[in-house]
CSV table of C-alpha atoms in Angstrom, one decimal:
chain,number,residue,atom,x,y,z
A,189,MET,CA,63.8,12.2,158.7
A,190,GLU,CA,60.2,12.0,159.7
A,191,GLU,CA,57.5,13.6,157.5
A,192,PRO,CA,56.4,16.9,158.9
A,193,ASN,CA,53.1,17.5,160.6
A,194,LEU,CA,51.5,19.6,157.9
A,195,GLN,CA,48.8,20.8,160.3
A,196,CYS,CA,51.4,22.8,162.1
A,197,VAL,CA,53.0,24.5,159.1
A,198,GLU,CA,53.1,28.2,159.8
A,199,HIS,CA,50.9,30.6,157.8
A,200,MET,CA,52.3,34.1,157.0
A,201,VAL,CA,55.2,35.0,159.3
A,202,ASP,CA,56.5,38.5,159.6
A,203,PHE,CA,60.0,39.1,161.0
A,204,LYS,CA,62.8,41.5,161.0
A,205,MET,CA,66.6,41.0,160.4
A,206,ASN,CA,69.4,43.5,161.2
A,207,LYS,CA,71.4,44.4,158.0
A,208,ASP,CA,74.7,44.8,159.7
A,209,GLY,CA,74.3,42.1,162.3
A,210,ASN,CA,75.3,44.4,165.1
A,211,GLY,CA,71.8,44.8,166.6
A,212,ASN,CA,71.2,48.2,165.2
A,213,LYS,CA,67.4,48.6,165.4
A,214,THR,CA,67.4,51.4,162.9
A,215,ASP,CA,68.9,49.4,160.2
A,216,VAL,CA,66.7,46.4,159.7
A,217,ASP,CA,64.9,44.6,156.7
A,218,GLN,CA,61.3,43.5,157.0
A,219,PHE,CA,60.4,40.1,155.7
A,220,ASN,CA,57.2,38.1,155.5
A,221,ILE,CA,57.2,34.4,154.4
A,222,ASN,CA,54.4,31.9,153.8
A,223,ALA,CA,55.6,28.4,154.2
A,224,ARG,CA,52.6,27.2,152.2
A,225,ASP,CA,54.0,28.8,149.1
A,226,TYR,CA,56.5,26.0,148.9
A,227,PHE,CA,54.1,23.1,148.4
A,228,ILE,CA,53.1,21.8,144.9
A,229,PRO,CA,51.0,18.8,143.7
A,230,THR,CA,52.7,15.5,143.3
A,231,GLN,CA,51.5,15.2,139.7
A,232,ASP,CA,53.1,17.4,137.0
A,233,ASN,CA,50.8,20.2,135.9
A,234,TRP,CA,48.2,19.3,138.4
A,235,LEU,CA,46.5,21.9,140.7
A,236,LEU,CA,45.8,22.2,144.5
A,237,LEU,CA,42.2,22.8,145.2
A,238,THR,CA,41.2,23.6,148.8
A,239,ALA,CA,38.2,24.6,150.8
A,240,ASP,CA,37.3,24.9,154.5
A,241,TYR,CA,34.2,25.4,156.6
A,242,SER,CA,33.3,28.9,157.9
A,243,GLN,CA,33.0,29.0,161.7
A,244,ILE,CA,32.0,25.3,161.9
A,245,GLU,CA,32.3,25.1,165.7
A,246,LEU,CA,30.4,28.2,166.2
A,247,ARG,CA,27.6,26.9,164.0
A,248,LEU,CA,27.6,23.7,165.8
A,249,MET,CA,27.2,25.6,169.1
A,250,ALA,CA,24.2,27.4,167.6
A,251,HIS,CA,22.7,24.0,166.5
A,252,PHE,CA,23.1,22.3,169.9
A,253,SER,CA,22.0,25.3,171.9
A,254,LYS,CA,19.1,26.2,169.6
A,255,ASP,CA,19.8,29.8,170.5
A,256,SER,CA,17.5,31.7,168.2
A,257,ALA,CA,19.7,35.0,168.4
A,258,LEU,CA,22.9,33.2,167.4
A,259,ILE,CA,21.1,31.2,164.6
A,260,GLU,CA,19.8,34.4,163.3
A,261,LEU,CA,23.2,36.0,163.2
A,262,LEU,CA,24.8,33.0,161.4
A,263,SER,CA,21.9,32.9,158.9
A,264,ASN,CA,22.9,36.3,157.7
A,265,PRO,CA,24.9,35.7,154.4
A,266,HIS,CA,26.3,39.2,154.2
A,267,GLY,CA,27.3,40.3,157.7
A,268,ASP,CA,30.5,39.4,159.6
A,269,VAL,CA,29.3,37.0,162.4
A,270,PHE,CA,31.9,38.3,165.0
A,271,THR,CA,31.1,41.9,164.3
A,272,MET,CA,27.3,41.1,164.8
A,273,ILE,CA,28.0,39.2,167.8
A,274,ALA,CA,30.1,42.1,169.2
A,275,ALA,CA,27.4,44.6,168.4
A,276,ARG,CA,24.6,42.5,170.1
A,277,TRP,CA,26.4,41.7,173.4
A,278,THR,CA,28.0,45.2,173.8
A,279,GLY,CA,24.9,47.1,172.8
A,280,ILE,CA,26.6,49.3,170.1
A,281,SER,CA,26.0,49.5,166.3
A,282,GLU,CA,27.8,47.2,163.9
A,283,GLU,CA,29.4,50.3,162.3
A,284,SER,CA,30.9,51.2,165.7
A,285,VAL,CA,32.6,47.8,166.3
A,286,SER,CA,36.3,48.4,165.9
A,287,SER,CA,38.7,45.6,164.8
A,288,HIS,CA,40.0,45.4,168.3
A,289,VAL,CA,36.5,44.8,169.7
A,290,ARG,CA,35.8,42.2,167.0
A,291,ASP,CA,39.0,40.3,167.9
A,292,GLN,CA,38.2,40.4,171.6
A,293,THR,CA,34.7,39.1,170.8
A,294,LYS,CA,36.1,36.2,168.7
A,295,ARG,CA,38.5,35.3,171.6
A,296,LEU,CA,35.6,35.5,174.0
A,297,VAL,CA,33.3,33.3,172.0
A,298,TYR,CA,35.9,30.6,171.5
A,299,GLY,CA,37.1,31.0,175.1
A,300,ILE,CA,33.6,30.2,176.2
A,301,LEU,CA,33.3,27.4,173.6
A,302,TYR,CA,36.6,25.8,175.0
A,303,GLY,CA,35.4,26.1,178.5
A,304,MET,CA,37.8,28.8,179.7
A,305,GLY,CA,37.2,30.4,183.1
A,306,ALA,CA,37.6,34.0,184.0
A,307,ASN,CA,41.3,33.8,184.8
A,308,SER,CA,42.3,32.0,181.5
A,309,LEU,CA,40.0,34.3,179.5
A,310,ALA,CA,41.5,37.4,181.2
A,311,GLU,CA,44.9,36.3,179.8
A,312,GLN,CA,43.4,36.0,176.4
A,313,LEU,CA,41.7,39.3,176.5
A,314,ASP,CA,44.5,41.1,178.4
A,315,CYS,CA,42.2,42.3,181.1
A,316,SER,CA,41.5,41.6,184.8
A,317,PRO,CA,39.7,38.4,185.9
A,318,GLU,CA,36.9,40.6,187.1
A,319,GLU,CA,36.4,42.3,183.7
A,320,ALA,CA,36.6,38.9,182.1
A,321,SER,CA,33.9,37.5,184.4
A,322,GLU,CA,31.7,40.4,183.5
A,323,LYS,CA,32.2,39.9,179.8
A,324,ILE,CA,31.2,36.3,180.1
A,325,LYS,CA,28.1,37.3,182.1
A,326,ASN,CA,27.1,39.8,179.5
A,327,PHE,CA,27.6,37.4,176.6
A,328,ARG,CA,25.6,34.7,178.4
A,329,SER,CA,22.8,37.1,179.0
A,330,SER,CA,22.8,38.1,175.3
A,331,PHE,CA,22.6,34.5,174.1
A,332,PRO,CA,20.6,32.7,176.8
A,333,GLY,CA,20.2,29.5,174.7
A,334,VAL,CA,24.0,29.1,174.6
A,335,ALA,CA,24.2,29.7,178.4
A,336,SER,CA,21.5,27.0,179.1
A,337,TRP,CA,23.2,24.5,176.7
A,338,LEU,CA,26.5,24.9,178.3
A,339,ASN,CA,25.1,24.0,181.7
A,340,GLU,CA,23.0,21.1,180.2
A,341,ALA,CA,26.0,19.7,178.5
A,342,VAL,CA,28.0,19.4,181.7
A,343,ALA,CA,25.0,18.1,183.6
A,344,TYR,CA,24.5,15.4,181.0
A,345,CYS,CA,28.1,14.4,181.1
A,346,ARG,CA,28.1,14.2,184.9
A,347,THR,CA,24.9,11.9,184.8
A,348,LYS,CA,26.0,9.7,182.0
A,349,GLY,CA,29.8,9.8,182.3
A,350,TYR,CA,30.2,10.7,178.7
A,351,ILE,CA,29.3,13.2,175.9
A,352,GLU,CA,28.0,12.4,172.4
A,353,THR,CA,28.9,14.0,169.1
A,354,LEU,CA,26.4,15.0,166.3
A,355,LYS,CA,26.7,11.4,164.8
A,356,GLY,CA,26.6,9.5,168.1
A,357,ARG,CA,30.3,9.0,168.9
A,358,LYS,CA,31.0,9.0,172.6
A,359,ARG,CA,33.8,10.4,174.7
A,360,PHE,CA,33.9,9.1,178.3
A,361,LEU,CA,35.0,11.6,180.9
A,362,SER,CA,34.9,9.7,184.2
A,363,LYS,CA,36.9,12.4,186.0
A,364,ILE,CA,33.8,14.7,185.8
A,365,LYS,CA,32.4,12.5,188.7
A,366,LEU,CA,35.4,10.7,190.3
A,367,GLY,CA,38.2,13.1,190.0
A,368,ASN,CA,39.4,15.8,192.4
A,369,SER,CA,38.3,19.4,192.0
A,370,GLU,CA,40.9,20.3,189.4
A,371,GLU,CA,40.2,17.1,187.4
A,372,LYS,CA,36.4,17.7,187.6
A,373,SER,CA,36.9,21.3,186.3
A,374,LYS,CA,39.0,20.0,183.4
A,375,ALA,CA,36.4,17.4,182.5
A,376,GLN,CA,33.7,20.0,182.5
A,377,ARG,CA,35.6,22.1,180.0
A,378,GLN,CA,36.3,19.0,177.9
A,379,ALA,CA,32.7,18.1,177.9
A,380,VAL,CA,31.5,21.3,176.1
A,381,ASN,CA,34.6,21.4,173.9
A,382,SER,CA,34.4,17.8,172.8
A,383,ILE,CA,30.8,18.0,171.7
A,384,CYS,CA,31.6,20.7,169.1
A,385,GLN,CA,35.1,19.6,168.1
A,386,GLY,CA,34.1,16.0,167.9
A,387,SER,CA,31.0,16.9,165.8
A,388,ALA,CA,33.1,19.0,163.5
A,389,ALA,CA,35.3,15.8,163.0
A,390,ASP,CA,32.3,13.8,162.2
A,391,ILE,CA,31.3,16.3,159.5
A,392,ILE,CA,34.7,16.6,157.8
A,393,LYS,CA,35.0,12.8,157.8
A,394,ILE,CA,31.6,12.4,156.2
A,395,ALA,CA,32.7,14.9,153.4
A,396,MET,CA,35.9,12.9,152.9
A,397,ILE,CA,34.0,9.6,152.6
A,398,ASN,CA,31.6,11.2,150.0
A,399,ILE,CA,34.6,12.5,148.0
A,400,TYR,CA,36.3,9.2,148.1
A,401,SER,CA,33.2,7.3,146.8
A,402,VAL,CA,33.4,9.5,143.7
A,403,ILE,CA,37.1,9.8,143.0
A,404,VAL,CA,38.2,6.3,143.8
A,405,GLU,CA,35.1,4.2,143.5
A,406,GLY,CA,33.5,6.1,140.6
A,407,VAL,CA,30.1,6.4,142.4
A,408,GLU,CA,27.8,9.0,140.9
A,409,ARG,CA,26.6,11.3,143.7
A,410,PRO,CA,22.8,11.7,144.1
A,411,ASP,CA,23.2,15.4,144.7
A,412,SER,CA,24.8,16.0,141.4
A,413,SER,CA,21.4,15.5,139.7
A,414,SER,CA,20.9,19.3,140.1
A,415,HIS,CA,23.7,19.7,137.6
A,416,PRO,CA,22.7,17.4,134.8
A,417,ALA,CA,25.6,18.5,132.6
A,418,THR,CA,28.1,17.5,135.2
A,419,LYS,CA,29.3,13.9,135.3
A,420,LEU,CA,31.3,13.5,138.4
A,421,HIS,CA,32.5,10.0,137.5
A,422,ILE,CA,35.1,11.6,135.2
A,423,LEU,CA,37.0,12.5,138.4
A,424,LYS,CA,38.1,8.9,138.9
A,425,GLY,CA,41.8,8.8,138.6
A,426,ARG,CA,42.1,12.6,138.0
A,427,CYS,CA,41.5,13.8,141.5
A,428,ARG,CA,42.7,12.7,144.9
A,429,THR,CA,42.4,13.9,148.5
A,430,LEU,CA,45.8,15.0,149.6
A,431,LEU,CA,45.3,16.4,153.1
A,432,GLN,CA,42.8,17.2,155.8
A,433,VAL,CA,43.9,20.2,158.0
A,434,HIS,CA,41.2,20.4,160.8
A,435,ASP,CA,38.2,21.8,158.9
A,436,GLU,CA,40.0,22.2,155.6
A,437,LEU,CA,40.4,19.7,152.8
A,438,VAL,CA,43.1,19.9,150.2
A,439,LEU,CA,42.8,18.0,146.9
A,440,GLU,CA,45.1,17.8,144.0
A,441,VAL,CA,43.3,17.8,140.6
A,442,ASP,CA,43.9,17.4,136.9
A,443,PRO,CA,43.2,20.9,135.5
A,444,VAL,CA,41.1,19.3,132.8
A,445,VAL,CA,38.4,18.5,135.5
A,446,ILE,CA,39.0,21.4,137.9
A,447,LYS,CA,35.3,22.6,137.6
A,448,GLU,CA,33.9,19.2,138.4
A,449,ALA,CA,36.3,18.7,141.4
A,450,ALA,CA,35.3,22.1,142.7
A,451,LEU,CA,31.6,21.2,142.5
A,452,LEU,CA,32.3,17.8,144.2
A,453,LEU,CA,34.2,19.5,147.0
A,454,GLN,CA,31.6,22.1,147.5
A,455,THR,CA,28.6,19.8,147.5
A,456,SER,CA,30.3,17.1,149.6
A,457,MET,CA,31.2,19.6,152.3
A,458,GLU,CA,27.9,21.4,152.3
A,459,ASN,CA,25.7,18.3,152.2
A,460,ALA,CA,27.6,16.3,154.9
A,461,VAL,CA,25.0,16.9,157.5
A,462,SER,CA,21.8,18.9,158.1
A,463,LEU,CA,21.6,21.1,161.1
A,464,ARG,CA,18.6,21.8,163.2
A,465,ASP,CA,17.8,25.1,161.7
A,466,ASN,CA,18.0,23.6,158.1
A,467,SER,CA,20.9,25.9,157.3
A,468,VAL,CA,23.6,24.8,155.0
A,469,LEU,CA,27.1,24.5,156.5
A,470,GLU,CA,29.0,27.2,154.7
A,471,GLN,CA,32.3,26.3,153.1
A,472,LYS,CA,34.6,28.9,151.5
A,473,MET,CA,36.9,28.8,148.7
A,474,GLU,CA,38.4,32.4,148.7
A,475,ASP,CA,41.4,34.2,147.5
A,476,GLY,CA,44.3,33.7,149.8
A,477,LYS,CA,42.3,31.9,152.6
A,478,GLY,CA,42.6,28.2,153.4
A,479,SER,CA,45.1,27.8,150.6
A,480,TRP,CA,48.6,26.3,150.3
A,481,LEU,CA,49.5,28.7,147.6
A,482,LYS,CA,47.9,31.9,146.4
A,483,PHE,CA,44.5,31.3,144.8
A,484,GLU,CA,43.5,32.6,141.4
A,485,LYS,CA,39.9,32.8,140.2
A,486,LEU,CA,38.5,30.9,137.2
A,487,GLU,CA,34.8,31.1,136.8
A,488,GLY,CA,32.2,31.6,139.5
A,489,ASN,CA,33.3,29.9,142.8
A,490,VAL,CA,35.9,27.8,141.1
A,491,LEU,CA,39.4,28.5,142.3
A,492,TRP,CA,42.7,26.9,141.7
A,493,VAL,CA,46.2,27.2,142.8
A,494,PRO,CA,49.2,27.3,140.3
A,495,PHE,CA,52.3,25.5,141.4
A,496,GLN,CA,55.4,27.6,141.9
A,497,CYS,CA,58.4,25.6,143.2
A,498,VAL,CA,59.3,22.1,144.4
A,499,CYS,CA,59.7,21.4,148.1
A,500,THR,CA,60.7,18.0,149.4
A,501,TRP,CA,59.4,16.7,152.8
A,502,GLN,CA,62.9,17.2,154.2
A,503,THR,CA,63.2,20.8,153.2
A,504,ALA,CA,59.6,21.4,154.3
A,505,THR,CA,60.5,20.2,157.8
A,506,ALA,CA,63.5,22.3,157.9
A,507,PHE,CA,61.8,25.3,156.5
A,508,SER,CA,58.9,25.1,158.9
A,509,PHE,CA,61.4,24.7,161.9
A,510,MET,CA,63.2,27.8,160.6
A,511,LEU,CA,60.0,29.8,160.3
A,512,SER,CA,59.0,28.8,163.8
A,513,SER,CA,62.4,29.8,165.2
A,514,LEU,CA,62.2,33.2,163.4
A,515,TYR,CA,58.7,33.7,164.7
A,516,LYS,CA,59.6,33.1,168.2
A,517,ASP,CA,62.5,35.5,168.0
A,518,THR,CA,60.2,38.2,166.9
A,519,ILE,CA,57.8,37.9,169.9
């Protein structure tokens, strides 16, 4: 059996099952299962340590667009960015932003980032294409720098035939000039999307290289000088990169060096690049977020994951398939 694609392992899934098996809707049990609870480190007594970036693609959109309003919102360490964006483009106070409006705003922002038109966005927001078009218009007027950059990105790709990521990698999109109308529209969406997603890939790969240089080659990181008592070279042989899941890194660590590993993970991710506004890319290690098992706090920002039970690749595949089937049945 092939190894499962762990990027597709379901998170928490809620489903119902009839107690009597006769379809009686009044006699059901409610269940919720997190497939990630069934993964443990490959080394006995080691721990899983994980962190992911906070809204990395949105921050990259702010970086490329130089939109002062969006940069200001993202620089606020205390507010919820989508609540603040919702308040700005709808003209209401942050306290008045409901969870529904926040969710709609998040869908709108990423819909624009991924190049959705009014029709596709209308399906996402469960509204008419006319309403979706009006929402897009209002958002662009609230963040004019973003609106200008979206147009400039497409124009650049149309002229050059490719886009460039933050670190200079190119993706060629010849259909933007040579394709039919449908192919040109698709290439325009890909142009904007590829800049941010490709740049996010640049950043996470740089962080992985920095971590590898310490835990495999034993290189002492320059940015560890601000922590003179911390010697990251002790991580060699006691820590390994297990998995990358989009903007998330999962390490397995000897608990003896968990604090040093957490420091390495944090500094490697935060210092991977410098953005135009000199802000640090936020990475988060929080209880129950971006984890394979349930986090427990130690000291400060150091988090660790206790192992619970053994799960082989084969049972992981079967379990993930079972969850997917159950999830589909509940929709």
